[in-house]
PDB file of C-alpha atoms in Angstrom:
ATOM      1  CA  UNK A   1     -48.714   1.613  28.053  1.00  0.00           C
ATOM      2  CA  UNK A   2     -50.024  -1.273  25.961  1.00  0.00           C
ATOM      3  CA  UNK A   3     -48.689  -1.875  22.455  1.00  0.00           C
ATOM      4  CA  UNK A   4     -45.875   0.688  22.854  1.00  0.00           C
ATOM      5  CA  UNK A   5     -44.223   1.377  19.508  1.00  0.00           C
ATOM      6  CA  UNK A   6     -40.716   0.838  20.842  1.00  0.00           C
ATOM      7  CA  UNK A   7     -39.311   0.086  17.364  1.00  0.00           C
ATOM      8  CA  UNK A   8     -39.945   3.713  16.467  1.00  0.00           C
ATOM      9  CA  UNK A   9     -37.500   4.905  19.118  1.00  0.00           C
ATOM     10  CA  UNK A  10     -33.999   5.596  17.809  1.00  0.00           C
ATOM     11  CA  UNK A  11     -30.658   6.647  19.210  1.00  0.00           C
ATOM     12  CA  UNK A  12     -31.304  10.321  18.524  1.00  0.00           C
ATOM     13  CA  UNK A  13     -34.418  10.313  20.718  1.00  0.00           C
ATOM     14  CA  UNK A  14     -32.548   8.560  23.526  1.00  0.00           C
ATOM     15  CA  UNK A  15     -29.757  11.124  23.259  1.00  0.00           C
ATOM     16  CA  UNK A  16     -32.311  13.948  23.513  1.00  0.00           C
ATOM     17  CA  UNK A  17     -33.845  12.314  26.588  1.00  0.00           C
ATOM     18  CA  UNK A  18     -30.448  12.120  28.314  1.00  0.00           C
ATOM     19  CA  UNK A  19     -29.456  15.642  27.285  1.00  0.00           C
ATOM     20  CA  UNK A  20     -32.645  17.176  28.686  1.00  0.00           C
ATOM     21  CA  UNK A  21     -31.820  15.532  32.001  1.00  0.00           C
ATOM     22  CA  UNK A  22     -28.217  16.776  31.828  1.00  0.00           C
ATOM     23  CA  UNK A  23     -29.155  20.356  30.854  1.00  0.00           C
ATOM     24  CA  UNK A  24     -32.175  20.618  33.149  1.00  0.00           C
ATOM     25  CA  UNK A  25     -34.227  22.373  30.474  1.00  0.00           C
ATOM     26  CA  UNK A  26     -35.345  22.026  26.877  1.00  0.00           C
ATOM     27  CA  UNK A  27     -33.579  25.222  25.876  1.00  0.00           C
ATOM     28  CA  UNK A  28     -30.356  24.012  27.501  1.00  0.00           C
ATOM     29  CA  UNK A  29     -30.624  20.658  25.705  1.00  0.00           C
ATOM     30  CA  UNK A  30     -31.123  22.509  22.407  1.00  0.00           C
ATOM     31  CA  UNK A  31     -27.919  24.469  22.970  1.00  0.00           C
ATOM     32  CA  UNK A  32     -25.899  21.355  23.876  1.00  0.00           C
ATOM     33  CA  UNK A  33     -27.142  19.470  20.817  1.00  0.00           C
ATOM     34  CA  UNK A  34     -27.010  22.492  18.476  1.00  0.00           C
ATOM     35  CA  UNK A  35     -30.697  22.061  17.628  1.00  0.00           C
ATOM     36  CA  UNK A  36     -33.728  24.305  17.635  1.00  0.00           C
ATOM     37  CA  UNK A  37     -35.800  24.128  20.823  1.00  0.00           C
ATOM     38  CA  UNK A  38     -38.820  23.283  18.679  1.00  0.00           C
ATOM     39  CA  UNK A  39     -36.974  20.182  17.427  1.00  0.00           C
ATOM     40  CA  UNK A  40     -36.265  19.111  21.014  1.00  0.00           C
ATOM     41  CA  UNK A  41     -39.927  19.665  21.921  1.00  0.00           C
ATOM     42  CA  UNK A  42     -41.076  17.640  18.899  1.00  0.00           C
ATOM     43  CA  UNK A  43     -38.972  14.590  19.761  1.00  0.00           C
ATOM     44  CA  UNK A  44     -39.900  14.814  23.439  1.00  0.00           C
ATOM     45  CA  UNK A  45     -43.562  14.709  22.439  1.00  0.00           C
ATOM     46  CA  UNK A  46     -42.843  11.607  20.333  1.00  0.00           C
ATOM     47  CA  UNK A  47     -41.265   9.910  23.361  1.00  0.00           C
ATOM     48  CA  UNK A  48     -44.161  10.962  25.581  1.00  0.00           C
ATOM     49  CA  UNK A  49     -46.618   9.422  23.139  1.00  0.00           C
ATOM     50  CA  UNK A  50     -44.669   6.170  22.989  1.00  0.00           C
ATOM     51  CA  UNK A  51     -44.190   5.838  26.758  1.00  0.00           C
ATOM     52  CA  UNK A  52     -47.526   7.253  27.905  1.00  0.00           C
ATOM     53  CA  UNK A  53     -45.694   9.465  30.388  1.00  0.00           C
ATOM     54  CA  UNK A  54     -44.757  13.189  30.367  1.00  0.00           C
ATOM     55  CA  UNK A  55     -41.156  12.203  31.223  1.00  0.00           C
ATOM     56  CA  UNK A  56     -40.266  15.776  32.272  1.00  0.00           C
ATOM     57  CA  UNK A  57     -42.405  18.294  34.159  1.00  0.00           C
ATOM     58  CA  UNK A  58     -41.825  21.984  34.781  1.00  0.00           C
ATOM     59  CA  UNK A  59     -39.822  22.926  37.848  1.00  0.00           C
ATOM     60  CA  UNK A  60     -39.038  26.656  38.147  1.00  0.00           C
ATOM     61  CA  UNK A  61     -37.131  27.742  35.044  1.00  0.00           C
ATOM     62  CA  UNK A  62     -36.390  24.194  34.007  1.00  0.00           C
ATOM     63  CA  UNK A  63     -37.743  20.679  34.055  1.00  0.00           C
ATOM     64  CA  UNK A  64     -37.307  17.633  36.235  1.00  0.00           C
ATOM     65  CA  UNK A  65     -37.752  13.954  35.338  1.00  0.00           C
ATOM     66  CA  UNK A  66     -40.805  11.965  36.304  1.00  0.00           C
ATOM     67  CA  UNK A  67     -40.486   8.672  38.142  1.00  0.00           C
ATOM     68  CA  UNK A  68     -40.918   6.890  34.807  1.00  0.00           C
ATOM     69  CA  UNK A  69     -38.106   8.937  33.270  1.00  0.00           C
ATOM     70  CA  UNK A  70     -35.827   8.117  36.188  1.00  0.00           C
ATOM     71  CA  UNK A  71     -36.164   4.427  35.383  1.00  0.00           C
ATOM     72  CA  UNK A  72     -35.697   5.029  31.647  1.00  0.00           C
ATOM     73  CA  UNK A  73     -32.592   7.233  31.847  1.00  0.00           C
ATOM     74  CA  UNK A  74     -30.058   4.553  32.891  1.00  0.00           C
ATOM     75  CA  UNK A  75     -31.594   2.162  30.353  1.00  0.00           C
ATOM     76  CA  UNK A  76     -31.289   4.793  27.620  1.00  0.00           C
ATOM     77  CA  UNK A  77     -27.653   5.404  28.534  1.00  0.00           C
ATOM     78  CA  UNK A  78     -26.930   1.676  28.386  1.00  0.00           C
ATOM     79  CA  UNK A  79     -28.734   1.361  25.041  1.00  0.00           C
ATOM     80  CA  UNK A  80     -26.625   4.154  23.520  1.00  0.00           C
ATOM     81  CA  UNK A  81     -23.435   2.514  24.768  1.00  0.00           C
ATOM     82  CA  UNK A  82     -24.566  -0.748  23.204  1.00  0.00           C
ATOM     83  CA  UNK A  83     -25.348   0.951  19.887  1.00  0.00           C
ATOM     84  CA  UNK A  84     -21.954   2.649  19.929  1.00  0.00           C
ATOM     85  CA  UNK A  85     -20.242  -0.701  20.540  1.00  0.00           C
ATOM     86  CA  UNK A  86     -22.257  -2.332  17.744  1.00  0.00           C
ATOM     87  CA  UNK A  87     -21.055   0.111  15.120  1.00  0.00           C
ATOM     88  CA  UNK A  88     -17.545   0.762  16.372  1.00  0.00           C
ATOM     89  CA  UNK A  89     -14.810  -0.666  14.156  1.00  0.00           C
ATOM     90  CA  UNK A  90     -13.391  -3.569  16.155  1.00  0.00           C
ATOM     91  CA  UNK A  91      -9.724  -3.374  17.011  1.00  0.00           C
ATOM     92  CA  UNK A  92      -7.441  -6.073  15.653  1.00  0.00           C
ATOM     93  CA  UNK A  93      -4.599  -7.593  17.633  1.00  0.00           C
ATOM     94  CA  UNK A  94      -2.459  -9.884  15.445  1.00  0.00           C
ATOM     95  CA  UNK A  95      -0.776 -11.362  18.515  1.00  0.00           C
ATOM     96  CA  UNK A  96      -4.072 -12.877  19.681  1.00  0.00           C
ATOM     97  CA  UNK A  97      -5.307 -14.003  16.247  1.00  0.00           C
ATOM     98  CA  UNK A  98      -5.858 -17.781  16.325  1.00  0.00           C
ATOM     99  CA  UNK A  99      -7.587 -17.948  12.964  1.00  0.00           C
ATOM    100  CA  UNK A 100      -6.495 -18.878   9.455  1.00  0.00           C
ATOM    101  CA  UNK A 101      -5.631 -16.751   6.436  1.00  0.00           C
ATOM    102  CA  UNK A 102      -6.123 -18.572   3.133  1.00  0.00           C
ATOM    103  CA  UNK A 103      -3.918 -17.274   0.347  1.00  0.00           C
ATOM    104  CA  UNK A 104      -3.502 -18.503  -3.224  1.00  0.00           C
ATOM    105  CA  UNK A 105       0.070 -18.019  -4.399  1.00  0.00           C
ATOM    106  CA  UNK A 106       2.400 -19.268  -7.110  1.00  0.00           C
ATOM    107  CA  UNK A 107       6.135 -19.713  -6.628  1.00  0.00           C
ATOM    108  CA  UNK A 108       6.549 -16.074  -7.663  1.00  0.00           C
ATOM    109  CA  UNK A 109       4.494 -14.736  -4.770  1.00  0.00           C
ATOM    110  CA  UNK A 110       5.892 -17.319  -2.389  1.00  0.00           C
ATOM    111  CA  UNK A 111       9.404 -16.054  -3.158  1.00  0.00           C
ATOM    112  CA  UNK A 112       8.636 -12.336  -3.161  1.00  0.00           C
ATOM    113  CA  UNK A 113       5.915 -12.081  -0.513  1.00  0.00           C
ATOM    114  CA  UNK A 114       4.974 -15.220   1.401  1.00  0.00           C
ATOM    115  CA  UNK A 115       8.438 -16.088   2.749  1.00  0.00           C
ATOM    116  CA  UNK A 116       8.944 -12.628   4.340  1.00  0.00           C
ATOM    117  CA  UNK A 117       5.283 -12.599   5.409  1.00  0.00           C
ATOM    118  CA  UNK A 118       5.791 -15.787   7.413  1.00  0.00           C
ATOM    119  CA  UNK A 119       8.933 -14.395   9.024  1.00  0.00           C
ATOM    120  CA  UNK A 120       6.954 -11.324  10.067  1.00  0.00           C
ATOM    121  CA  UNK A 121       3.991 -13.342  11.341  1.00  0.00           C
ATOM    122  CA  UNK A 122       6.105 -15.699  13.455  1.00  0.00           C
ATOM    123  CA  UNK A 123       6.954 -12.787  15.733  1.00  0.00           C
ATOM    124  CA  UNK A 124       3.888 -10.564  15.352  1.00  0.00           C
ATOM    125  CA  UNK A 125       1.102 -13.162  15.038  1.00  0.00           C
ATOM    126  CA  UNK A 126       2.510 -16.456  16.373  1.00  0.00           C
ATOM    127  CA  UNK A 127      -0.920 -18.113  16.745  1.00  0.00           C
ATOM    128  CA  UNK A 128      -2.099 -17.333  13.213  1.00  0.00           C
ATOM    129  CA  UNK A 129      -2.177 -20.105  10.607  1.00  0.00           C
ATOM    130  CA  UNK A 130      -1.466 -19.445   6.933  1.00  0.00           C
ATOM    131  CA  UNK A 131      -3.039 -21.835   4.427  1.00  0.00           C
ATOM    132  CA  UNK A 132      -1.239 -21.436   1.106  1.00  0.00           C
ATOM    133  CA  UNK A 133      -3.118 -22.823  -1.884  1.00  0.00           C
ATOM    134  CA  UNK A 134      -2.363 -23.247  -5.575  1.00  0.00           C
ATOM    135  CA  UNK A 135      -4.215 -20.497  -7.426  1.00  0.00           C
ATOM    136  CA  UNK A 136      -5.686 -22.545 -10.274  1.00  0.00           C
ATOM    137  CA  UNK A 137      -7.010 -20.742 -13.340  1.00  0.00           C
ATOM    138  CA  UNK A 138      -8.033 -17.096 -13.345  1.00  0.00           C
ATOM    139  CA  UNK A 139     -11.702 -18.099 -13.335  1.00  0.00           C
ATOM    140  CA  UNK A 140     -11.229 -20.523 -10.438  1.00  0.00           C
ATOM    141  CA  UNK A 141      -9.258 -18.013  -8.384  1.00  0.00           C
ATOM    142  CA  UNK A 142     -11.810 -15.222  -8.814  1.00  0.00           C
ATOM    143  CA  UNK A 143     -14.611 -17.654  -7.985  1.00  0.00           C
ATOM    144  CA  UNK A 144     -12.809 -18.772  -4.827  1.00  0.00           C
ATOM    145  CA  UNK A 145     -12.492 -15.150  -3.700  1.00  0.00           C
ATOM    146  CA  UNK A 146     -16.176 -14.525  -4.344  1.00  0.00           C
ATOM    147  CA  UNK A 147     -17.234 -17.680  -2.478  1.00  0.00           C
ATOM    148  CA  UNK A 148     -15.007 -17.018   0.523  1.00  0.00           C
ATOM    149  CA  UNK A 149     -12.685 -19.959  -0.095  1.00  0.00           C
ATOM    150  CA  UNK A 150      -9.762 -17.500  -0.255  1.00  0.00           C
ATOM    151  CA  UNK A 151      -8.916 -14.382   1.712  1.00  0.00           C
ATOM    152  CA  UNK A 152      -6.254 -13.130  -0.710  1.00  0.00           C
ATOM    153  CA  UNK A 153      -4.717 -14.009  -4.034  1.00  0.00           C
ATOM    154  CA  UNK A 154      -2.238 -12.430  -6.443  1.00  0.00           C
ATOM    155  CA  UNK A 155      -3.129 -11.809 -10.076  1.00  0.00           C
ATOM    156  CA  UNK A 156      -1.950  -9.638 -12.973  1.00  0.00           C
ATOM    157  CA  UNK A 157      -3.281  -6.163 -12.349  1.00  0.00           C
ATOM    158  CA  UNK A 158      -6.780  -5.623 -13.808  1.00  0.00           C
ATOM    159  CA  UNK A 159      -7.004  -9.269 -14.882  1.00  0.00           C
ATOM    160  CA  UNK A 160      -9.449 -10.173 -12.120  1.00  0.00           C
ATOM    161  CA  UNK A 161     -12.957  -9.346 -13.307  1.00  0.00           C
ATOM    162  CA  UNK A 162     -16.004 -10.140 -11.227  1.00  0.00           C
ATOM    163  CA  UNK A 163     -18.460  -8.770  -8.719  1.00  0.00           C
ATOM    164  CA  UNK A 164     -16.822  -7.530  -5.544  1.00  0.00           C
ATOM    165  CA  UNK A 165     -13.203  -8.112  -6.584  1.00  0.00           C
ATOM    166  CA  UNK A 166     -10.810  -5.446  -5.294  1.00  0.00           C
ATOM    167  CA  UNK A 167      -7.087  -5.138  -5.929  1.00  0.00           C
ATOM    168  CA  UNK A 168      -3.926  -3.207  -5.163  1.00  0.00           C
ATOM    169  CA  UNK A 169      -0.660  -3.194  -7.103  1.00  0.00           C
ATOM    170  CA  UNK A 170       2.241  -4.842  -5.271  1.00  0.00           C
ATOM    171  CA  UNK A 171       5.189  -5.538  -7.603  1.00  0.00           C
ATOM    172  CA  UNK A 172       6.293  -6.147 -11.191  1.00  0.00           C
ATOM    173  CA  UNK A 173       8.408  -8.674 -13.063  1.00  0.00           C
ATOM    174  CA  UNK A 174       9.646  -9.568 -16.559  1.00  0.00           C
ATOM    175  CA  UNK A 175       9.775 -12.967 -18.207  1.00  0.00           C
ATOM    176  CA  UNK A 176      13.096 -14.669 -18.868  1.00  0.00           C
ATOM    177  CA  UNK A 177      13.999 -18.051 -20.358  1.00  0.00           C
ATOM    178  CA  UNK A 178      15.511 -20.560 -17.931  1.00  0.00           C
ATOM    179  CA  UNK A 179      17.799 -23.383 -19.073  1.00  0.00           C
ATOM    180  CA  UNK A 180      20.386 -25.799 -17.751  1.00  0.00           C
ATOM    181  CA  UNK A 181      23.867 -24.344 -18.451  1.00  0.00           C
ATOM    182  CA  UNK A 182      24.920 -27.761 -19.744  1.00  0.00           C
ATOM    183  CA  UNK A 183      22.783 -26.905 -22.766  1.00  0.00           C
ATOM    184  CA  UNK A 184      23.345 -23.162 -23.369  1.00  0.00           C
ATOM    185  CA  UNK A 185      20.706 -21.054 -25.094  1.00  0.00           C
ATOM    186  CA  UNK A 186      21.775 -18.048 -27.196  1.00  0.00           C
ATOM    187  CA  UNK A 187      20.018 -14.811 -26.343  1.00  0.00           C
ATOM    188  CA  UNK A 188      17.648 -13.093 -28.783  1.00  0.00           C
ATOM    189  CA  UNK A 189      17.715 -16.070 -31.177  1.00  0.00           C
ATOM    190  CA  UNK A 190      14.141 -16.909 -32.169  1.00  0.00           C
ATOM    191  CA  UNK A 191      15.163 -19.949 -34.236  1.00  0.00           C
ATOM    192  CA  UNK A 192      17.115 -21.458 -31.343  1.00  0.00           C
ATOM    193  CA  UNK A 193      14.256 -20.676 -28.961  1.00  0.00           C
ATOM    194  CA  UNK A 194      11.659 -22.416 -31.128  1.00  0.00           C
ATOM    195  CA  UNK A 195      13.926 -25.393 -31.859  1.00  0.00           C
ATOM    196  CA  UNK A 196      14.418 -26.294 -28.205  1.00  0.00           C
ATOM    197  CA  UNK A 197      11.955 -28.489 -26.274  1.00  0.00           C
ATOM    198  CA  UNK A 198       9.790 -26.399 -23.956  1.00  0.00           C
ATOM    199  CA  UNK A 199       7.992 -26.745 -20.649  1.00  0.00           C
ATOM    200  CA  UNK A 200       4.905 -24.697 -19.913  1.00  0.00           C
ATOM    201  CA  UNK A 201       2.706 -24.119 -16.875  1.00  0.00           C
ATOM    202  CA  UNK A 202      -1.052 -24.682 -16.878  1.00  0.00           C
ATOM    203  CA  UNK A 203      -2.690 -22.938 -13.927  1.00  0.00           C
ATOM    204  CA  UNK A 204      -6.019 -24.747 -13.971  1.00  0.00           C
ATOM    205  CA  UNK A 205      -8.117 -26.512 -16.599  1.00  0.00           C
ATOM    206  CA  UNK A 206      -8.902 -23.406 -18.653  1.00  0.00           C
ATOM    207  CA  UNK A 207      -5.334 -22.091 -18.791  1.00  0.00           C
ATOM    208  CA  UNK A 208      -4.217 -19.970 -21.720  1.00  0.00           C
ATOM    209  CA  UNK A 209      -0.654 -19.653 -22.978  1.00  0.00           C
ATOM    210  CA  UNK A 210       0.435 -16.139 -23.890  1.00  0.00           C
ATOM    211  CA  UNK A 211       3.756 -17.321 -25.363  1.00  0.00           C
ATOM    212  CA  UNK A 212       2.026 -19.622 -27.857  1.00  0.00           C
ATOM    213  CA  UNK A 213      -0.289 -16.769 -28.829  1.00  0.00           C
ATOM    214  CA  UNK A 214       2.673 -14.445 -29.289  1.00  0.00           C
ATOM    215  CA  UNK A 215       4.545 -16.977 -31.436  1.00  0.00           C
ATOM    216  CA  UNK A 216       1.438 -17.624 -33.545  1.00  0.00           C
ATOM    217  CA  UNK A 217       1.318 -13.924 -34.440  1.00  0.00           C
ATOM    218  CA  UNK A 218       4.924 -14.299 -35.599  1.00  0.00           C
ATOM    219  CA  UNK A 219       3.899 -17.416 -37.596  1.00  0.00           C
ATOM    220  CA  UNK A 220       6.095 -19.553 -35.362  1.00  0.00           C
ATOM    221  CA  UNK A 221       5.451 -22.196 -32.738  1.00  0.00           C
ATOM    222  CA  UNK A 222       7.390 -24.028 -30.059  1.00  0.00           C
ATOM    223  CA  UNK A 223       7.772 -27.698 -29.252  1.00  0.00           C
ATOM    224  CA  UNK A 224       6.089 -28.253 -25.881  1.00  0.00           C
ATOM    225  CA  UNK A 225       7.234 -31.547 -24.351  1.00  0.00           C
ATOM    226  CA  UNK A 226       6.291 -30.906 -20.724  1.00  0.00           C
ATOM    227  CA  UNK A 227       3.250 -29.310 -19.073  1.00  0.00           C
ATOM    228  CA  UNK A 228       3.122 -28.901 -15.295  1.00  0.00           C
ATOM    229  CA  UNK A 229       0.749 -27.196 -12.833  1.00  0.00           C
ATOM    230  CA  UNK A 230       3.265 -24.900 -11.134  1.00  0.00           C
ATOM    231  CA  UNK A 231       6.503 -22.977 -11.625  1.00  0.00           C
ATOM    232  CA  UNK A 232       8.510 -25.019  -9.111  1.00  0.00           C
ATOM    233  CA  UNK A 233       7.920 -28.281 -10.957  1.00  0.00           C
ATOM    234  CA  UNK A 234       9.073 -26.808 -14.239  1.00  0.00           C
ATOM    235  CA  UNK A 235      12.301 -25.439 -12.787  1.00  0.00           C
ATOM    236  CA  UNK A 236      13.067 -28.759 -11.120  1.00  0.00           C
ATOM    237  CA  UNK A 237      12.256 -30.998 -14.066  1.00  0.00           C
ATOM    238  CA  UNK A 238      14.242 -29.130 -16.734  1.00  0.00           C
ATOM    239  CA  UNK A 239      17.536 -29.576 -14.864  1.00  0.00           C
ATOM    240  CA  UNK A 240      19.898 -31.884 -16.724  1.00  0.00           C
ATOM    241  CA  UNK A 241      17.830 -31.629 -19.921  1.00  0.00           C
ATOM    242  CA  UNK A 242      17.645 -29.441 -23.022  1.00  0.00           C
ATOM    243  CA  UNK A 243      14.160 -28.289 -22.023  1.00  0.00           C
ATOM    244  CA  UNK A 244      13.719 -24.554 -21.546  1.00  0.00           C
ATOM    245  CA  UNK A 245      10.928 -22.674 -19.784  1.00  0.00           C
ATOM    246  CA  UNK A 246       9.849 -19.026 -19.873  1.00  0.00           C
ATOM    247  CA  UNK A 247       8.970 -17.745 -16.418  1.00  0.00           C
ATOM    248  CA  UNK A 248       9.175 -14.601 -14.228  1.00  0.00           C
ATOM    249  CA  UNK A 249      12.644 -13.286 -13.463  1.00  0.00           C
ATOM    250  CA  UNK A 250      12.013 -13.137  -9.687  1.00  0.00           C
ATOM    251  CA  UNK A 251      12.033 -16.917  -9.220  1.00  0.00           C
ATOM    252  CA  UNK A 252      14.750 -18.710  -7.339  1.00  0.00           C
ATOM    253  CA  UNK A 253      16.314 -21.083  -9.894  1.00  0.00           C
ATOM    254  CA  UNK A 254      19.396 -22.635  -8.334  1.00  0.00           C
ATOM    255  CA  UNK A 255      21.553 -24.435 -10.905  1.00  0.00           C
ATOM    256  CA  UNK A 256      19.884 -22.787 -13.875  1.00  0.00           C
ATOM    257  CA  UNK A 257      20.767 -19.797 -16.014  1.00  0.00           C
ATOM    258  CA  UNK A 258      18.497 -17.444 -17.906  1.00  0.00           C
ATOM    259  CA  UNK A 259      18.427 -15.094 -20.896  1.00  0.00           C
ATOM    260  CA  UNK A 260      15.903 -12.648 -22.230  1.00  0.00           C
ATOM    261  CA  UNK A 261      13.322 -14.124 -24.616  1.00  0.00           C
ATOM    262  CA  UNK A 262      13.727 -13.365 -28.324  1.00  0.00           C
ATOM    263  CA  UNK A 263      11.191 -10.521 -28.275  1.00  0.00           C
ATOM    264  CA  UNK A 264      10.804  -7.193 -26.531  1.00  0.00           C
ATOM    265  CA  UNK A 265       9.690  -7.953 -23.003  1.00  0.00           C
ATOM    266  CA  UNK A 266       7.351  -5.803 -20.950  1.00  0.00           C
ATOM    267  CA  UNK A 267       6.881  -5.682 -17.214  1.00  0.00           C
ATOM    268  CA  UNK A 268       3.811  -7.326 -15.732  1.00  0.00           C
ATOM    269  CA  UNK A 269       2.224  -5.722 -12.676  1.00  0.00           C
ATOM    270  CA  UNK A 270       0.966  -8.107 -10.006  1.00  0.00           C
ATOM    271  CA  UNK A 271      -1.820  -7.038  -7.671  1.00  0.00           C
ATOM    272  CA  UNK A 272      -3.129  -8.242  -4.347  1.00  0.00           C
ATOM    273  CA  UNK A 273      -6.796  -9.219  -4.724  1.00  0.00           C
ATOM    274  CA  UNK A 274      -9.534  -9.599  -2.131  1.00  0.00           C
ATOM    275  CA  UNK A 275     -13.317  -9.448  -1.960  1.00  0.00           C
ATOM    276  CA  UNK A 276     -15.321  -6.348  -1.064  1.00  0.00           C
ATOM    277  CA  UNK A 277     -16.905  -8.157   1.888  1.00  0.00           C
ATOM    278  CA  UNK A 278     -13.607  -7.850   3.756  1.00  0.00           C
ATOM    279  CA  UNK A 279     -12.747  -4.303   2.611  1.00  0.00           C
ATOM    280  CA  UNK A 280     -13.489  -2.718   6.005  1.00  0.00           C
ATOM    281  CA  UNK A 281     -12.311  -5.655   8.115  1.00  0.00           C
ATOM    282  CA  UNK A 282      -9.598  -4.486  10.532  1.00  0.00           C
ATOM    283  CA  UNK A 283      -7.980  -7.928  10.288  1.00  0.00           C
ATOM    284  CA  UNK A 284      -7.864  -8.011   6.509  1.00  0.00           C
ATOM    285  CA  UNK A 285      -6.795  -4.377   6.312  1.00  0.00           C
ATOM    286  CA  UNK A 286      -3.862  -5.113   8.634  1.00  0.00           C
ATOM    287  CA  UNK A 287      -2.529  -7.984   6.517  1.00  0.00           C
ATOM    288  CA  UNK A 288      -3.113  -6.132   3.252  1.00  0.00           C
ATOM    289  CA  UNK A 289      -0.924  -3.344   4.603  1.00  0.00           C
ATOM    290  CA  UNK A 290       1.732  -5.806   5.772  1.00  0.00           C
ATOM    291  CA  UNK A 291       1.893  -7.335   2.279  1.00  0.00           C
ATOM    292  CA  UNK A 292       2.093  -3.873   0.707  1.00  0.00           C
ATOM    293  CA  UNK A 293       5.008  -2.946   2.982  1.00  0.00           C
ATOM    294  CA  UNK A 294       6.805  -6.211   2.153  1.00  0.00           C
ATOM    295  CA  UNK A 295       6.358  -5.526  -1.565  1.00  0.00           C
ATOM    296  CA  UNK A 296       8.111  -2.158  -1.167  1.00  0.00           C
ATOM    297  CA  UNK A 297      11.304  -3.752   0.180  1.00  0.00           C
TER     298      UNK A 297
END
C-alpha cells in the first residue's frame, strides 16, 4: 500500500496482532489481553487500513492469518523485543566499568568517604577511574554539577540551590580549633581566640567566612594572617607556628591538637549532591548507594 502511515502503529497494536495469532480468534485475544472484543476489533481495523490487507480471515470458529500477516508477525515480534530493550533499565556491572567518575571533595570528604571508596573500588571496580577535584565555591560547584563537569559533590545539606540539583544526607561534623601544642590554646576563651593569628580557607573566588560573620555579631574580629584554598594546606602550614585554624573535627591532623571554639557549636550535615539527569542511571545509583553505606560505618 502506498503512503502507509506506519508512524501511527504502536506497540499495543503489534501486541494485539500477535495475540490474535496466538489465540486463534478475536474473542480469545480479548480474554488474553483483558480487553473488550470491540476494542480488539477496532485496533485490527486500524491495522487493516494501514497495511491494506485483512490480516486475518474467518476459519471455522476462529481466524487465520493472511499471507501478508504471516510476513508481518515475526517482524512485529522483533519490533516489540526491540522496544522492550529500548526502555529496559540497563544493568550495571562495576567490574566492567572502564569509565571515569568525577567527584569534588574537600579533605573532609576525602578522609571520611573517598579513602574507603577507593578501597572498595579497587576490588569491585578495578577498571574504574576516579577523578577527584577541588570543589571551589558553592556557586562553582553547583554550576559544575549542572553542566556535567562533575558527577558528585558534597555540600552542606540544603545549601545547594539550582535547577536539577538533588541531594542525600551522608554524615555530620562539628568545628574545632586546631593548633600546634607548642603554642597551647585555652578552651572557651574568646579573648585568647581572637588574639591569636588565624588561617582561613577560601573555597573559590566568592567564598564567605561564617566565623568572621559570627564574630562580627559579637562585635569581635580575628587576625587573619593566612588564607589558603583547602583544609590540608592550612593544617600543614600552621605547624610550628602560633597560627590557629577552625575546621571540621573529622580531619586527620597529625601533630596538632584541638579544642572547642569559644561559642556553642552545632553539627553541620553534609549531603551527597548530583544532578537530576543521572537520577535513574543504574551506574550513578550504584555509587550513590556505595557512598551512603560507607557513610553509615
